[in-house]
Each structure stands twice: as structure tokens, then as C-alpha cells.
mmCIF file of C-alpha atoms and ligand atoms in Angstrom:
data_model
loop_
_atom_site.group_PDB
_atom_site.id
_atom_site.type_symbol
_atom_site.label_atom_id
_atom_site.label_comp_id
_atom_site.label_asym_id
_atom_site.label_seq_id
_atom_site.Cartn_x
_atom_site.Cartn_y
_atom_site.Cartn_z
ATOM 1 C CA UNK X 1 5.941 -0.863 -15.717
ATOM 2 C CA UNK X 2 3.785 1.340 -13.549
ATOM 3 C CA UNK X 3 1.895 -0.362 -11.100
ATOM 4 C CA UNK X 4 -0.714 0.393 -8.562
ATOM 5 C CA UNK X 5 -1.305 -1.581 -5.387
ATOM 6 C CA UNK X 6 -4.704 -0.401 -4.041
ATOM 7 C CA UNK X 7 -6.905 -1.658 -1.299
ATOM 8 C CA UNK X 8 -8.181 -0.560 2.198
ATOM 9 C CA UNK X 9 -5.861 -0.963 5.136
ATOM 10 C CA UNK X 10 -4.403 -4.278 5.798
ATOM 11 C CA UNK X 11 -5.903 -5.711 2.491
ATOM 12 C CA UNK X 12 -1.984 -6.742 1.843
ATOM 13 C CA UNK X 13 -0.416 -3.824 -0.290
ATOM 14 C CA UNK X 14 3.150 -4.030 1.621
ATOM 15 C CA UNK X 15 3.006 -7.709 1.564
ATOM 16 C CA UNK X 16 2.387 -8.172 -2.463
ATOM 17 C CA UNK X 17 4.572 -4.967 -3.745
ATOM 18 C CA UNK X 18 7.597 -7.280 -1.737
ATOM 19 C CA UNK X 19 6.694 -9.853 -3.829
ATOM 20 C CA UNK X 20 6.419 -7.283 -7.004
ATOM 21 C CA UNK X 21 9.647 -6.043 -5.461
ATOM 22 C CA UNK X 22 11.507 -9.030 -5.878
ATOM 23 C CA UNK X 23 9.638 -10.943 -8.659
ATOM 24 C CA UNK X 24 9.734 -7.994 -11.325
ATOM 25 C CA UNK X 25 12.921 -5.670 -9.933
ATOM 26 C CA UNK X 26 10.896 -2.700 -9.964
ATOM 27 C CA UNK X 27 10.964 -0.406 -6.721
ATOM 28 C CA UNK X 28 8.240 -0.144 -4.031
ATOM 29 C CA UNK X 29 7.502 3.699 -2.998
ATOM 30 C CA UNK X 30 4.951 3.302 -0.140
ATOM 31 C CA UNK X 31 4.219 7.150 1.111
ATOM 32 C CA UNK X 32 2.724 5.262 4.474
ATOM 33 C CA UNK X 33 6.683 4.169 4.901
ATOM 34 C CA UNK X 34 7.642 7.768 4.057
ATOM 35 C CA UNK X 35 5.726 9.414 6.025
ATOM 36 C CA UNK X 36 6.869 7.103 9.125
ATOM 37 C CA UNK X 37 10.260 7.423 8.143
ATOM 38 C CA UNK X 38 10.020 11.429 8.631
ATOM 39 C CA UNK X 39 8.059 10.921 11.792
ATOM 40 C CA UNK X 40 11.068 8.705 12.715
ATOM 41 C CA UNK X 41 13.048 11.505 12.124
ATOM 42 C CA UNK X 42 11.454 13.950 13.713
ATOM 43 C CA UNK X 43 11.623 16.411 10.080
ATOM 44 C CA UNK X 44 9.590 19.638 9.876
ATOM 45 C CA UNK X 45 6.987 16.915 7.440
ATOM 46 C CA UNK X 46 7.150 14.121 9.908
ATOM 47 C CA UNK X 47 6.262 16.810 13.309
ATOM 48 C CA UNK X 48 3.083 17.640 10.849
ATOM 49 C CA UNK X 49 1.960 14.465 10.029
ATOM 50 C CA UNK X 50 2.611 12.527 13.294
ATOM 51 C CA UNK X 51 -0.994 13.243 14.797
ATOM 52 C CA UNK X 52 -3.361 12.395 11.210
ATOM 53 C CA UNK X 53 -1.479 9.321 10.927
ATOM 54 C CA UNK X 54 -1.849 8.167 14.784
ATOM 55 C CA UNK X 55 -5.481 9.406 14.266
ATOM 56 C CA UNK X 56 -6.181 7.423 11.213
ATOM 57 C CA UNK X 57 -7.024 10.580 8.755
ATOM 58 C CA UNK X 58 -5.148 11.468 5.637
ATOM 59 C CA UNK X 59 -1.956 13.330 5.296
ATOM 60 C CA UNK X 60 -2.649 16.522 2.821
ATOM 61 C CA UNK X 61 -2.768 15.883 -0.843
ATOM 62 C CA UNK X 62 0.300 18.656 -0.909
ATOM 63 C CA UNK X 63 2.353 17.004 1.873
ATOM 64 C CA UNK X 64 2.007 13.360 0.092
ATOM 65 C CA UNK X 65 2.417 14.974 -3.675
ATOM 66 C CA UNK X 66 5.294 15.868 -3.014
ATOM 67 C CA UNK X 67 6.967 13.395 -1.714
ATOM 68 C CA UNK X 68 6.069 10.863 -4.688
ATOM 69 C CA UNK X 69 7.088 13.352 -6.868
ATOM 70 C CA UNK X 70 10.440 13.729 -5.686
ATOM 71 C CA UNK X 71 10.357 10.176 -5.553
ATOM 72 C CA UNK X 72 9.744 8.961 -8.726
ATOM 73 C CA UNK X 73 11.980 10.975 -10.359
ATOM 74 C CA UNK X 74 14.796 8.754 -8.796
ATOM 75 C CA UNK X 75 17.598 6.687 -11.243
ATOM 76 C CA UNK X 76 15.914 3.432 -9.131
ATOM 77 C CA UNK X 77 12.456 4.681 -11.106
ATOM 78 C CA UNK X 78 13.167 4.967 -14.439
ATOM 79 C CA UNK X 79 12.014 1.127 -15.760
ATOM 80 C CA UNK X 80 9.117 1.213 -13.488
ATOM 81 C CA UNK X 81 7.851 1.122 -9.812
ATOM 82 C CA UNK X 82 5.016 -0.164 -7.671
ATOM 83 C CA UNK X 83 2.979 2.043 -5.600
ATOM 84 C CA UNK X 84 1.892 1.463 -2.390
ATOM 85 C CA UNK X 85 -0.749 3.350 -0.983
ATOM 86 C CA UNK X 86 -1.208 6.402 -3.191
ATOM 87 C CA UNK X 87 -3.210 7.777 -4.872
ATOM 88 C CA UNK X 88 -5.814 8.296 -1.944
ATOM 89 C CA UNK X 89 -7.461 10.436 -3.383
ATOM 90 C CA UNK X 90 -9.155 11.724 -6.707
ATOM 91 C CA UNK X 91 -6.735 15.080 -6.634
ATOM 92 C CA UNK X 92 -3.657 12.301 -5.700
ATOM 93 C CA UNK X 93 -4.470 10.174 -8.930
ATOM 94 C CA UNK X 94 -5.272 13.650 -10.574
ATOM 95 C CA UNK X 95 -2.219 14.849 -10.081
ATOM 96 C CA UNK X 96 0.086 11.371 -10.460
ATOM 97 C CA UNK X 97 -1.430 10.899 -14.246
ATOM 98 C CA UNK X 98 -0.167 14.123 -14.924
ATOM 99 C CA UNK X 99 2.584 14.258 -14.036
ATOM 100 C CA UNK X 100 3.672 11.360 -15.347
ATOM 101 C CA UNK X 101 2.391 12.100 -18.275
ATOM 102 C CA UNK X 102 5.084 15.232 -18.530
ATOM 103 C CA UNK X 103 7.827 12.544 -19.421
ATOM 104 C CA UNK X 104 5.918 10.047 -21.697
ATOM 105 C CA UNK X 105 4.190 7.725 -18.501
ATOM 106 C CA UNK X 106 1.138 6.614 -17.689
ATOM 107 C CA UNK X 107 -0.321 3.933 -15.107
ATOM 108 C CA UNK X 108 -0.041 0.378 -16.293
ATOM 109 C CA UNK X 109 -1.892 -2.196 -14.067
ATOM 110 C CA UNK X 110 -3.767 -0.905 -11.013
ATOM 111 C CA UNK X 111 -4.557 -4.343 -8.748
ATOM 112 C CA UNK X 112 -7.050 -3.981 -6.128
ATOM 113 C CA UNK X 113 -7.386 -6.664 -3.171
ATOM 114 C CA UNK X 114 -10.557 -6.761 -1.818
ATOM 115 C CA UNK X 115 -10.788 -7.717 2.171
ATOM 116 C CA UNK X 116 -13.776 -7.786 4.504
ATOM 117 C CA UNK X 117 -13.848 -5.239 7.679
ATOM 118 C CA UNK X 118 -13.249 -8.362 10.172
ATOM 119 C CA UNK X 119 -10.544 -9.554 8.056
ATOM 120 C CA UNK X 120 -8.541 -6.434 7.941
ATOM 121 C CA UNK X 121 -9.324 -5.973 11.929
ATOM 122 C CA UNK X 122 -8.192 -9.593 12.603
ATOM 123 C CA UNK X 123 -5.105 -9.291 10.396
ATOM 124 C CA UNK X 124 -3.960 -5.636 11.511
ATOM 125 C CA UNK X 125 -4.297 -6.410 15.100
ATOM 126 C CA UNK X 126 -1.253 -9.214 14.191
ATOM 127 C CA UNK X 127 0.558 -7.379 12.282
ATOM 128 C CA UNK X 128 4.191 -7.207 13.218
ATOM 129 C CA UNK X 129 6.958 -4.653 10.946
ATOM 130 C CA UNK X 130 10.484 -4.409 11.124
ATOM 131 C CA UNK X 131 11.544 -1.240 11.894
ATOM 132 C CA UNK X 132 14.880 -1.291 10.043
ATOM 133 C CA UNK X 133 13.980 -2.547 6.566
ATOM 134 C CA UNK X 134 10.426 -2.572 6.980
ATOM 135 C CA UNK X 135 9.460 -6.359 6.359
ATOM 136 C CA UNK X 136 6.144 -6.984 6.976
ATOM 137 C CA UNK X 137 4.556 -9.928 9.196
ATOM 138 C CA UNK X 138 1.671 -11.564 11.051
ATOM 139 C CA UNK X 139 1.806 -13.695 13.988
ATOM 140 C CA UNK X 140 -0.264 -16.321 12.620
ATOM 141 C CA UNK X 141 -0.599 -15.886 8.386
ATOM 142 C CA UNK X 142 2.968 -14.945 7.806
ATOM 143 C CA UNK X 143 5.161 -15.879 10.520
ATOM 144 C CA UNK X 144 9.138 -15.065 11.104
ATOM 145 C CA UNK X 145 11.140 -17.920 11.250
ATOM 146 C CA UNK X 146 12.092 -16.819 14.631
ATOM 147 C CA UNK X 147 9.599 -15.569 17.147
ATOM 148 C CA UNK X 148 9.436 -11.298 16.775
ATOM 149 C CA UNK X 149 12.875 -11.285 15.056
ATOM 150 C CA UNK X 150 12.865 -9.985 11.252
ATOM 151 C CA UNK X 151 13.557 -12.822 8.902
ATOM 152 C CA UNK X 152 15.678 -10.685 6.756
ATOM 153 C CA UNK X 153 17.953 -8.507 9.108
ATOM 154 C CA UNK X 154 17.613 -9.886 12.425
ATOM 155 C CA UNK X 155 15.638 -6.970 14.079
ATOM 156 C CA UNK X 156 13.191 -6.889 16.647
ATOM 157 C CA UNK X 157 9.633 -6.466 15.331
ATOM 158 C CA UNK X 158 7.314 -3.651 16.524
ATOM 159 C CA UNK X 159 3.605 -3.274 15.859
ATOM 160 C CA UNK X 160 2.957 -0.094 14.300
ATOM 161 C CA UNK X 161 1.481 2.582 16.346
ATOM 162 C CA UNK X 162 -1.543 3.028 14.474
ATOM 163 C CA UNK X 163 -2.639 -0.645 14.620
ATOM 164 C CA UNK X 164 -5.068 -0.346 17.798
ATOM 165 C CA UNK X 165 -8.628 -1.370 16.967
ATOM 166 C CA UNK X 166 -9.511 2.125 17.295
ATOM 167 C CA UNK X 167 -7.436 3.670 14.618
ATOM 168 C CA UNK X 168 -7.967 0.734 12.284
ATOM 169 C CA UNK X 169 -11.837 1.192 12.349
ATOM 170 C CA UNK X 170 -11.468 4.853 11.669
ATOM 171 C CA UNK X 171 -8.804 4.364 8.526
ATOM 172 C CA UNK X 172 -11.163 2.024 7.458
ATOM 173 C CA UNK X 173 -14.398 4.565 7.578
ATOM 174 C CA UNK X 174 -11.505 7.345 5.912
ATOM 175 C CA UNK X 175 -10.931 4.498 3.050
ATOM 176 C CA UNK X 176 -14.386 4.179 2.473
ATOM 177 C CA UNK X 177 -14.952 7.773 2.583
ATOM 178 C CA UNK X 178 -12.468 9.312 0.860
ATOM 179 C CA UNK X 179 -10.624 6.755 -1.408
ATOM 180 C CA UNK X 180 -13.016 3.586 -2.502
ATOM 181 C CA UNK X 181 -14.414 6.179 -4.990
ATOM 182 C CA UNK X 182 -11.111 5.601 -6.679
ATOM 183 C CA UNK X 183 -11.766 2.301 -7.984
ATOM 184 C CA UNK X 184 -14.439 3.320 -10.363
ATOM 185 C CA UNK X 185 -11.605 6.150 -11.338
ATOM 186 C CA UNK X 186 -9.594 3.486 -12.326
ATOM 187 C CA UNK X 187 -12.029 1.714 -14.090
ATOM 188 C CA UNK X 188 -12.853 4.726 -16.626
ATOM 189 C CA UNK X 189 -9.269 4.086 -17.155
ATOM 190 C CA UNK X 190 -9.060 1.044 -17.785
ATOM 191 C CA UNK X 191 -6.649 0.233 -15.859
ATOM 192 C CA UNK X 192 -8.511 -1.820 -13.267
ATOM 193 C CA UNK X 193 -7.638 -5.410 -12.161
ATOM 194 C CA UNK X 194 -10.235 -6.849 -9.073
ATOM 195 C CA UNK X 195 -8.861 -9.931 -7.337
ATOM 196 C CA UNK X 196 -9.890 -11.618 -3.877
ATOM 197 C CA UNK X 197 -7.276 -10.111 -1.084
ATOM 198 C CA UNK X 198 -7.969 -13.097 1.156
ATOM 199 C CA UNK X 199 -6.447 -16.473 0.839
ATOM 200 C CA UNK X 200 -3.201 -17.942 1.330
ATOM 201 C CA UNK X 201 -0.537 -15.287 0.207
ATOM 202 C CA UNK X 202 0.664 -16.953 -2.311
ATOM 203 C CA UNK X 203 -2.062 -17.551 -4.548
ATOM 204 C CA UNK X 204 -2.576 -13.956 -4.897
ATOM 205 C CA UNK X 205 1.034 -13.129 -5.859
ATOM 206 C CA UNK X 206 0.375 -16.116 -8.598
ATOM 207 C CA UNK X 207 -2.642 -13.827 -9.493
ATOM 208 C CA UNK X 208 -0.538 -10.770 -9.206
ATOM 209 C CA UNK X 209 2.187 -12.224 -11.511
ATOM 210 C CA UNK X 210 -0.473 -13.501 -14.325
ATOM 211 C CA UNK X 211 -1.813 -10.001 -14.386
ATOM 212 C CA UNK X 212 1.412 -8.249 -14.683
ATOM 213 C CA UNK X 213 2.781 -10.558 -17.476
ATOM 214 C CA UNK X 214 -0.270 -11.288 -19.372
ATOM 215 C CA UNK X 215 -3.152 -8.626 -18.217
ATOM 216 C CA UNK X 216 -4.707 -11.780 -17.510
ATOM 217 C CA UNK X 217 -6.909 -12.831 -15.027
ATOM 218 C CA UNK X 218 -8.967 -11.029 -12.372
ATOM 219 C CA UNK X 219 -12.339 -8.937 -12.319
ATOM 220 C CA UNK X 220 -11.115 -6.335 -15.349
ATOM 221 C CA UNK X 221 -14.928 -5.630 -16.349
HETATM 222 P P1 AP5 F 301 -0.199 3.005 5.014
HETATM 223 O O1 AP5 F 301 1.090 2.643 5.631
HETATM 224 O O2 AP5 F 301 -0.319 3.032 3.550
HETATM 225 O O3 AP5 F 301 -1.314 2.089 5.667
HETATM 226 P P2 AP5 F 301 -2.690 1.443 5.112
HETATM 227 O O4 AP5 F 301 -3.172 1.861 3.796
HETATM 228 O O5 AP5 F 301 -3.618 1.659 6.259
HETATM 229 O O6 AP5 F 301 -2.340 -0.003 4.852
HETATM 230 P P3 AP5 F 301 -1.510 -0.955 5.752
HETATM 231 O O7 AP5 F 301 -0.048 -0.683 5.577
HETATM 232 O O8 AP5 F 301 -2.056 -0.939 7.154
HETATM 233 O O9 AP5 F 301 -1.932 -2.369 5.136
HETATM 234 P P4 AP5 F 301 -1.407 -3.106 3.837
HETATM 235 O O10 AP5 F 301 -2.498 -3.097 2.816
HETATM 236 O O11 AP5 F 301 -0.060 -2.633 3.431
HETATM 237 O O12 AP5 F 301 -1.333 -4.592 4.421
HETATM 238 P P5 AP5 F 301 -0.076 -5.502 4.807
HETATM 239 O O13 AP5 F 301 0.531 -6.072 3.590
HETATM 240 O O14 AP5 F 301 0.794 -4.814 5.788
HETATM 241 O O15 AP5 F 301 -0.635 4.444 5.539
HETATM 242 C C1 AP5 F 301 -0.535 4.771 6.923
HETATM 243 C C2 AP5 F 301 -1.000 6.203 7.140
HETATM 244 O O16 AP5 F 301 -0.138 7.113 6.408
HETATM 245 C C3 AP5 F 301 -2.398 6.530 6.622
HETATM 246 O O17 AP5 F 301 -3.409 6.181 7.581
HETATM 247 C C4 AP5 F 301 -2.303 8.037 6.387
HETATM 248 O O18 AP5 F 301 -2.366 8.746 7.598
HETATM 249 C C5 AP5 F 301 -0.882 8.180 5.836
HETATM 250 N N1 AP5 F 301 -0.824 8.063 4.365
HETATM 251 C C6 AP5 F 301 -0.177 7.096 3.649
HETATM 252 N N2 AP5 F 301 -0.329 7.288 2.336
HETATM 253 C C7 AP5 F 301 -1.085 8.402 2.191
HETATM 254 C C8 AP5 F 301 -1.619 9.086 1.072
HETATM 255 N N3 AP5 F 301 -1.383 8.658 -0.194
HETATM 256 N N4 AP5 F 301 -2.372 10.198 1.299
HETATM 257 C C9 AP5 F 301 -2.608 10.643 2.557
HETATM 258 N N5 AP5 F 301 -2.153 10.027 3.673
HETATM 259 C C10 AP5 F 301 -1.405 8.912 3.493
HETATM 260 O O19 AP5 F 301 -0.851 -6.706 5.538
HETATM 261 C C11 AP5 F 301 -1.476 -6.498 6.807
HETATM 262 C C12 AP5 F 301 -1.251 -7.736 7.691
HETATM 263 O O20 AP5 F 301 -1.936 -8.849 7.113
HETATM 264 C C13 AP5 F 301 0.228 -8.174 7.802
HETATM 265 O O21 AP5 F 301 0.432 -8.679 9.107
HETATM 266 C C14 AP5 F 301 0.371 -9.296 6.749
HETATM 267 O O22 AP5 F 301 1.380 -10.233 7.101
HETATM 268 C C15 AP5 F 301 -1.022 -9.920 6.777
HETATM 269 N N6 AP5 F 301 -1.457 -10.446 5.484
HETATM 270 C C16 AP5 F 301 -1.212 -9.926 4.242
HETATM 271 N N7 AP5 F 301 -1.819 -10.687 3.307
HETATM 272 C C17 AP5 F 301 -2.464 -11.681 3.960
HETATM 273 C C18 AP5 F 301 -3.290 -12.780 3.535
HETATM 274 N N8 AP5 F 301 -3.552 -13.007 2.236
HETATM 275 N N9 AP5 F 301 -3.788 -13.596 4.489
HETATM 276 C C19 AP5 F 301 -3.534 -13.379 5.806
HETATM 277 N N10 AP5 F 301 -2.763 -12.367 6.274
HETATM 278 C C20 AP5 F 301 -2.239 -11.520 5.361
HETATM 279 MG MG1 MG F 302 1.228 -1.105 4.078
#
């Protein structure tokens, strides 16, 4: 099962593909984690990226292509996989349906969560990560058990350094830009499943589940 997590910042990709994560054993591949991972690391990739990302903007289509495609090529890949994040862009979806298509693949469910601009702001500006396994949390909707420690492995939580109000409202104008126009890609495809992105967390990952199990519910006009 392929599945696509799509939505503007903060609309609550990371926290559902956990949820796909550990409800349907398939693995996440976020290329916002991979990309922070090489900046982390300081790689030839991570040096180039570094400033777009702190800026908001997109990574290049070539830079991000090809680290999904080494990606999904992985043993971990081969029932399945949620994507987080990508495809951004028409030439990103362009080039993910092909090649997938080169070993018998295609895109199964594509989920969009739909958030309003003060929403994302409010919940982006309380966003808390874990910087070792890369947990997700907010200080108020989806609190650690104990104050800034991960819940999982004990680290202390950061907030991630392009989470000022600034760079939000700018990756939000990029996401309208440059990726909404997606959506009605996915549509043509038929692939498309609309659902609220706001609400209690769990309610959407019982929406998530239906659609992934059924094709179910949601806005699939
Ligand atoms: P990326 O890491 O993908 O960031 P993003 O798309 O901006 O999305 P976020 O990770 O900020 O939000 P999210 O939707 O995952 O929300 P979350 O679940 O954390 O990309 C970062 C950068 O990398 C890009 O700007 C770009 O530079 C580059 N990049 C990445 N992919 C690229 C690509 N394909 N092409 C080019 N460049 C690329 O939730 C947010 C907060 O809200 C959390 O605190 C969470 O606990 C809380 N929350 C979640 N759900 C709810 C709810 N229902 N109610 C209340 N709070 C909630
Ligand atoms: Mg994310």
C-alpha cells in the first residue's frame, strides 16, 4: 500500500503517518526528516539545503528526487510506505508515478488534511520534535507525558528551526504557490481522499484508518 500524506505545513502529516506507521506496519519516508538529517550531518546535500529550508522555500526537485528514490527502493519498502511531504510539486508527483510505475506500482490513497492559516500558525509555534527519533509533539494538543522529554526515548525536545512565525507564513505562501495545485493532480487520478485536519487527533486517524481499509469515507468527489 502506497500512501500519500498531503497537506500544508503543520496540517499533521508527521503526526498521522506515526499512526499509519504503527497501525498498518508500513514505513514513513518524510524527505523534510531527510533533508534535516543531512543538515544534521553537515553532508555535501545537507550544506545545500540548509538556507531554503531555514528560509521556508523548496529544496530542488533533483535534490529531493533523489533521495526518495534511493529510498524507496529499500527491503523496509517493498509491501508499501507512507509519504510524508512529497510530492511538492507537479514534476515531484511527475516523476514518483513513474517511477514507480518501472516495477509494477502506483499511488494508492492520497489523504489530504485540510487546516486554516491560524491553525497551522497556532499549532507550529507549539510544536516540539525529538531530535533522536523524531517524535512529534505540541505543548498543548499532544503533550509528553513528561514536560519537554520525548515520550518514547527520553530525549530532550527541540523546536525546529524553521518554526518562527516568519518562516511558517512564508512555507505557507510556498504551499499555496507551488504545491496546492497538486490536489486537483490527484484528483484526475483518482486517488484523492479530503478530510478535516482539525479536531482531536484521534478522530482523524479513525478517518485515516476507514479510508485505508475500506476507501471509505472522506471528500473523494
Ligand atoms: P517538512 O518537514 O515536510 O515540513 P512541512 O511540510 O512544513 O510540514 P510540517 O512538518 O511542519 O508539519 P506536519 O504537517 O508534519 O505537521 P505535524 O504532524 O508536525 O519540510 C520542511 C522543509 O523541508 C520544507 O520547508 C522544504 O524546505 C524542505 N522539503 C521537504 N520536503 C520537500 C520536498 N518534497 N520538496 C522540496 N523541499 C522539501 O503537526 C504540527 C503540530 O501540530 C505538532 O505540534 C502536532 O503535535 C500538532 N498537531 C497535529 N495534529 C493536530 C490536531 N489534530 N490538533 C492539534 N494539534 C495537532
Ligand atoms: Mg512534518
Amino acid at each position: 500500500m502506497i500512501v500519500v500524506l498531503f497537506g500544508p505545513p503543520g496540517s499533521g502529516k508527521g503526526t498521522q503517518a506515526q499512526f499509519i506507521v504503527e497501525h498498518f506496519g508500513i514505513p514513513q519516508i518524510s524527505t523534510g526528516d531527510m533533508l534535516r538529517a543531512a543538515v544534521k550531518a553537515g553532508t555535501p546535500l545537507g550544506v545545500i539545503a540548509k538556507s531554503t529550508m531555514d528560509a521556508g522555500g523548496l529544496v530542488s526537485d533533483e535534490v529531493v528526487l533523489g533521495l526518495v528514490a534511493e529510498r524507496v527502493v529499500a527491503d523496509d519498502c517493498a509491501k508499501g510506505f507512507v509519504l510524508d511531504g512529497f510530492p511538492r510539486t507537479i514534476h515531484q508527483a511527475d516523476s514518483l508515478i513513474s517511477f514507480l510505475k518501472e516495477s509494477g506500482k502506483s499511488i494508492n490513497f492520497v489523504v489530504s488534511l485540510d487546516v486554516d492559516r491560524q491553525d497551522i500558525i497556532n499549532r507550529l509555534s507549539g510544536r516540539r520534535t525529538c531530535p533522536a527519533c523524531g517524535k512529534g509533539y505540541h505543548i498543548f494538543f499532544n503533550k509528553p507525558v513528561c514536560e519537554s522529554v520525548c515520550d518514547a526515548c527520553g530525549t530532550t525536545l527541540i523546536q525546529r528551526a524553521d518554526d518562527t512565525e516568519e518562516t511558517v507564513i512564508n512555507r505557507i505562501d510556498v504551499y499555496d504557490e507551488q504545491t496546492s495545485a497538486l490536489k486537483k493532480y490527484f484528483k484526475e487520478l483518482g486517488v484523492l481522499f479530503c478530510i478535516s485536519g482539525s479536531g482531536q487527533i484521534s478522530d482523524i486517524q479513525a478517518q485515516i484508518a476507514s479510508i485505508l481499509t475500506s476507501g471509505g469515507i472522506g471528500d473523494h468527489s
